[in-house]
XYZ file of C-alpha atoms in Angstrom:
258
model
C -20.390 16.912 -34.453
C -20.692 13.968 -32.348
C -22.181 14.831 -29.157
C -21.464 11.113 -27.398
C -18.060 12.676 -25.524
C -20.139 15.869 -24.503
C -22.734 14.326 -23.292
C -20.332 11.815 -21.259
C -18.061 14.660 -19.587
C -21.293 17.210 -19.759
C -23.667 14.701 -18.064
C -23.880 16.878 -14.584
C -24.935 20.464 -16.907
C -27.653 18.085 -18.489
C -29.763 15.846 -15.556
C -30.173 12.217 -17.339
C -31.418 8.870 -15.230
C -28.395 6.798 -14.516
C -29.547 4.046 -16.959
C -29.173 6.270 -19.837
C -26.129 7.732 -18.663
C -24.751 3.730 -17.916
C -25.608 3.275 -21.678
C -23.593 6.132 -22.960
C -20.536 5.395 -20.840
C -20.495 1.900 -22.303
C -20.617 3.308 -25.970
C -18.104 5.763 -25.151
C -15.629 3.570 -23.861
C -16.578 0.636 -26.580
C -16.046 3.047 -29.854
C -12.993 4.457 -27.739
C -11.418 0.599 -27.478
C -11.918 -0.020 -30.902
C -10.086 3.372 -31.890
C -6.905 2.739 -29.995
C -7.280 -1.097 -30.673
C -6.436 -0.550 -33.962
C -4.175 2.820 -34.152
C -2.079 1.347 -31.108
C -2.134 -2.737 -32.271
C 1.573 -2.563 -33.180
C 2.353 -1.093 -29.818
C 1.160 -3.993 -27.324
C -2.286 -2.494 -26.411
C -3.866 -4.283 -24.060
C -6.997 -2.285 -22.625
C -7.793 1.753 -21.919
C -9.760 2.767 -18.526
C -11.287 5.763 -18.141
C -11.540 7.986 -14.932
C -13.954 10.690 -14.653
C -13.458 14.076 -12.333
C -16.355 16.992 -13.202
C -13.865 18.776 -14.739
C -11.825 16.420 -17.323
C -12.046 12.709 -18.090
C -9.067 10.712 -17.811
C -8.077 7.921 -20.354
C -5.508 5.840 -19.153
C -4.117 3.357 -22.025
C -2.823 0.344 -21.156
C 0.069 -0.761 -23.538
C 3.508 -2.729 -23.347
C 5.555 -0.328 -25.583
C 4.814 3.144 -23.396
C 7.185 4.571 -25.096
C 5.858 4.323 -28.987
C 2.584 5.153 -27.388
C 4.045 8.235 -26.434
C 5.818 8.998 -29.705
C 9.184 11.401 -29.646
C 8.774 14.339 -26.825
C 5.416 13.572 -26.808
C 4.259 13.840 -29.814
C 1.725 11.031 -30.665
C 0.270 11.340 -27.907
C -0.600 14.658 -28.492
C -2.044 13.932 -31.696
C -4.110 10.980 -30.595
C -5.675 13.617 -27.737
C -6.495 15.480 -30.228
C -8.164 12.917 -32.284
C -10.076 11.949 -29.693
C -11.089 15.296 -28.584
C -12.282 15.989 -32.458
C -14.013 12.409 -33.131
C -15.697 12.596 -29.745
C -16.843 16.116 -29.474
C -14.657 17.119 -26.054
C -13.770 21.006 -25.619
C -10.963 22.150 -25.360
C -8.802 20.523 -22.344
C -11.413 18.845 -20.989
C -9.786 14.985 -22.094
C -5.935 13.900 -21.392
C -4.619 10.648 -22.249
C -1.765 9.082 -20.225
C -0.038 5.802 -21.467
C 0.493 3.131 -18.024
C 3.099 0.332 -18.828
C 1.679 -3.471 -18.537
C 3.433 -5.204 -15.245
C 3.129 -8.542 -16.481
C 2.851 -9.022 -20.192
C 2.655 -12.638 -20.062
C -0.790 -12.580 -17.967
C -2.521 -10.372 -20.381
C -4.568 -12.399 -22.700
C -5.351 -9.434 -25.302
C -1.173 -8.799 -25.527
C -0.856 -12.390 -25.961
C -3.757 -12.391 -28.124
C -2.066 -9.639 -30.444
C 1.394 -11.467 -30.432
C -0.093 -14.624 -31.769
C -1.801 -12.787 -34.435
C 1.415 -11.099 -35.869
C 3.261 -14.417 -35.379
C 0.436 -16.006 -37.969
C 0.405 -12.707 -40.158
C 4.141 -13.141 -40.126
C 3.946 -16.406 -42.144
C 4.783 -18.778 -39.103
C 2.717 -22.520 -38.673
C -0.246 -22.044 -36.676
C 0.774 -24.573 -34.156
C 4.472 -23.542 -33.657
C 2.727 -20.221 -32.694
C 0.296 -21.325 -30.303
C 2.854 -23.607 -28.268
C 4.774 -20.525 -28.334
C 2.564 -18.605 -26.683
C 1.368 -20.893 -24.551
C 5.263 -21.847 -23.038
C 5.331 -17.897 -22.561
C 1.990 -17.307 -20.377
C 2.899 -20.819 -18.380
C 6.416 -19.103 -17.895
C 4.550 -16.098 -16.338
C 3.081 -18.297 -13.829
C -0.425 -18.165 -14.735
C -2.659 -21.083 -13.564
C -3.633 -22.277 -16.844
C -4.275 -21.096 -20.541
C -5.937 -22.172 -23.436
C -5.544 -20.719 -27.264
C -8.249 -21.658 -29.716
C -7.729 -20.387 -33.503
C -10.606 -21.505 -36.168
C -10.770 -21.005 -39.572
C -8.720 -22.736 -43.172
C -5.533 -23.743 -41.315
C -4.783 -26.158 -43.851
C -6.874 -26.528 -47.016
C -10.269 -25.279 -48.221
C -12.037 -26.973 -45.550
C -12.389 -25.071 -41.842
C -11.706 -26.315 -38.731
C -10.599 -25.582 -35.308
C -7.509 -26.308 -33.062
C -7.550 -26.164 -29.480
C -4.383 -25.618 -27.269
C -4.570 -25.649 -23.401
C -2.805 -26.359 -20.419
C -2.642 -25.753 -16.720
C -5.943 -25.353 -14.542
C -8.695 -23.279 -16.116
C -12.705 -23.140 -14.653
C -15.346 -22.131 -16.806
C -17.937 -21.589 -14.268
C -18.851 -19.925 -11.211
C -18.456 -16.073 -9.843
C -14.359 -16.929 -9.534
C -14.736 -16.416 -13.142
C -15.157 -12.569 -13.241
C -12.135 -12.636 -11.286
C -9.443 -15.262 -12.154
C -9.919 -15.006 -16.085
C -8.654 -13.181 -18.927
C -10.107 -13.619 -22.384
C -9.281 -11.892 -25.670
C -10.453 -12.252 -29.230
C -8.850 -11.087 -32.223
C -9.395 -11.791 -36.404
C -6.509 -12.425 -38.787
C -6.877 -11.634 -42.307
C -4.535 -13.912 -44.241
C -4.655 -15.237 -47.968
C -7.052 -17.831 -47.505
C -9.418 -16.245 -45.489
C -10.244 -15.208 -41.966
C -8.588 -16.838 -38.708
C -9.994 -16.315 -35.104
C -7.787 -16.048 -32.158
C -9.301 -16.739 -28.598
C -6.747 -16.648 -25.768
C -8.084 -17.328 -21.981
C -5.464 -16.847 -19.226
C -6.431 -17.654 -15.583
C -4.629 -15.738 -12.785
C -2.617 -16.766 -10.220
C -3.684 -15.784 -6.874
C -1.815 -13.167 -5.282
C -3.027 -11.786 -1.668
C -1.327 -8.369 -2.308
C -3.765 -7.923 -5.493
C -0.294 -7.189 -7.818
C -0.594 -10.059 -10.613
C -3.776 -11.534 -9.641
C -7.100 -11.504 -7.139
C -6.272 -11.180 -3.783
C -9.880 -13.648 -2.862
C -8.737 -17.308 -3.269
C -10.528 -20.052 -5.043
C -13.446 -20.988 -2.767
C -12.629 -24.969 -3.406
C -9.101 -24.252 -2.086
C -8.802 -26.164 1.408
C -6.139 -25.164 3.512
C -4.696 -28.304 6.260
C -3.101 -26.491 8.992
C -0.582 -28.818 11.498
C -2.108 -29.971 14.643
C 0.458 -27.938 17.290
C 2.645 -30.127 18.961
C 1.863 -31.349 22.620
C 4.352 -31.975 25.538
C 3.603 -35.886 27.056
C 4.128 -35.412 30.690
C 6.983 -37.794 31.994
C 4.512 -38.692 35.321
C 1.305 -38.088 36.562
C 0.894 -34.747 38.396
C -2.143 -32.357 39.576
C -2.913 -29.103 39.025
C -5.119 -27.220 42.231
C -7.085 -24.382 40.062
C -9.003 -22.067 42.604
C -12.533 -20.160 40.974
C -11.701 -15.897 41.291
C -13.169 -14.934 44.507
C -16.165 -12.217 43.498
C -15.420 -8.820 44.883
C -18.550 -8.431 46.741
C -19.902 -5.453 47.483
C -20.133 -4.105 51.085
C -23.633 -3.123 52.138
C -24.489 0.434 52.677
C -24.993 1.489 56.214
C -27.839 3.181 57.643
C -26.776 6.338 59.877
C -29.337 7.665 62.275
C -30.430 10.955 62.120
C -30.681 12.802 65.722
C -34.303 15.064 65.914
C -33.955 18.588 65.954
C -35.591 20.028 69.166
């Protein structure tokens, strides 16, 4: 039995260092992501999120077609839960799988990468498939995007083709918030093709479709307030407010007692 999942969920029972726990959680998420990527490739799989509670682990699967992930009467999601439970050594009832629909498919790099992959597997021309994905991404209000396809595109000589549109940043801290990228491989008759899709998300103050924080180089020019021009000269008498002076305490003479 693989003890990776058991260690991840029962780390409180066996105290370990924070460094080891971070490594275990990272390896667990990478293996789970790889498994779901192969299993749910045709259902628009877009990523996975793991939320931990003291009693169990909740795995949220993000996909474009959640009904296919759930299956008829939830049969498929139950099968996936059983497979994940046995594969990673979870106890009975300590892991739950949920499906969440991707709000905007055009701004998801993983979904667009899978879409381009299936277009190429179906025999569509590389240039036509890439321009179709590029157009769909830009119509979804993305700031910019880039699609790179490399391999034996035509003939025996391998080469790389790059398609980009709009604004795309490559350096600085905003890259972590604004750029989404995904890489996939396509097995064709002439060889393996590599696909890389990068999408620059739009700025959204609400945080629904993009990061809340604006780019640091954005400059907003505020229009000056119109001032009324006086028709004729006039003067205003302004007096400083008088400060209230506290009254001095009055000394009361005491009469001597005889």
